[in-house]
Amino acid sequence: MAAAPITQIYERNQEATIYVGNLDPKIDEEVLWELMVQCGPVANIHLPRDKITNTHQGYGFVEFKNEEDADYTIKIMNMIRLFGKPIRCNKSSQDKKTNEVGANLFVGNLEPEVDEKMLYDTFTAFGVLLFAKVMRDPDTGESRGFGFISYDTFEASDAALAAMNGQFLCNRPISLSYAYKKETKGERHGSAAERLIAANRPAEAPKPAAAPAALPKAGSGGPPLPSLRPPSLPPGMPGVPPSMAPPPGMPPPK
């Protein structure tokens, strides 16, 4: 299957397009097509490739023919293992946004059989997860017994911490805490400063309102035109009392 022309990339339906990340080098457009078509009709697949080596860069975009299939695919395909690597699926339009606010949790004392999908399915009940990762031995691929999850809000991470710390997952009590920040001396995420920054993040721009429908012409048989009376005047009150005389020096209305 050939890669999508550049014109198709810009013309694709973003709401029906999902981002697929953490792809193994053995995955190509044909393999990804065969996997995704199980969820619904696929309109287009694009794997950005290196111009010199022609190898893909570990991620791609899958456009479905309708938005419902894209949403369904995200629910069932996110974090499944493909060639030993858990793939990441979310809406293409969301992946380009920086949603991470620092609501990152450390999850410890994990059973060896707990993988990324189980971690994701367990903690997605508390809010929108940006990622769920089990740390593994680079040589054997075996779990090191701990991992990390990140939410898009501190409300979600606080709820997960309160509900799941000490709970059993695969017959072993897990431990949760806010993760240590990188390149700091013992400073954890979830600080008051991070929460203040997250609370003051600008909200997403509202979607443009739909263009108003054209008013029907008088006598066209359509519904009657709405009254253009100012809203401050109660219904039934005339705009100008007919008995009111014009001011001195002003000609009477025609």
PDB file of C-alpha atoms in Angstrom, residues 16-17 51 53 68 95 106 124 145 157 159 163-164 182 188 194 200 210 217-218 223 233 238 243 250-251:
ATOM      1  CA  ALA A  16     -12.199  11.037  12.098  1.00  0.00           C
ATOM      2  CA  THR A  17      -8.400  10.724  12.219  1.00  0.00           C
ATOM      3  CA  LYS A  51      13.557  10.929   3.361  1.00  0.00           C
ATOM      4  CA  THR A  53      16.310   5.692   4.853  1.00  0.00           C
ATOM      5  CA  GLU A  68     -17.729   7.077  15.485  1.00  0.00           C
ATOM      6  CA  ASP A  95      -2.008  14.853  20.106  1.00  0.00           C
ATOM      7  CA  PHE A 106       4.347   6.689  40.388  1.00  0.00           C
ATOM      8  CA  THR A 124      -8.698   5.601  33.061  1.00  0.00           C
ATOM      9  CA  GLY A 145       7.673  -3.816  39.020  1.00  0.00           C
ATOM     10  CA  SER A 157      -4.694  12.289  39.779  1.00  0.00           C
ATOM     11  CA  ALA A 159      -8.890  10.921  42.891  1.00  0.00           C
ATOM     12  CA  ALA A 163      -8.875   5.530  45.706  1.00  0.00           C
ATOM     13  CA  MET A 164      -6.113   3.178  44.537  1.00  0.00           C
ATOM     14  CA  LYS A 182      13.276  14.986  36.486  1.00  0.00           C
ATOM     15  CA  ARG A 188       7.752  15.715  43.501  1.00  0.00           C
ATOM     16  CA  GLU A 194       2.173  23.302  39.548  1.00  0.00           C
ATOM     17  CA  ASN A 200      -4.626  29.296  35.253  1.00  0.00           C
ATOM     18  CA  ALA A 210     -22.468  28.383  12.818  1.00  0.00           C
ATOM     19  CA  LYS A 217     -38.237  36.801   1.895  1.00  0.00           C
ATOM     20  CA  ALA A 218     -41.645  38.311   2.529  1.00  0.00           C
ATOM     21  CA  PRO A 223     -42.426  31.218   8.334  1.00  0.00           C
ATOM     22  CA  LEU A 233     -40.104  47.115  24.872  1.00  0.00           C
ATOM     23  CA  PRO A 238     -45.947  50.388  19.961  1.00  0.00           C
ATOM     24  CA  SER A 243     -50.831  60.536  19.597  1.00  0.00           C
ATOM     25  CA  MET A 250     -39.474  69.145  13.576  1.00  0.00           C
ATOM     26  CA  PRO A 251     -41.647  68.148  10.603  1.00  0.00           C
TER      27      PRO A 251
END
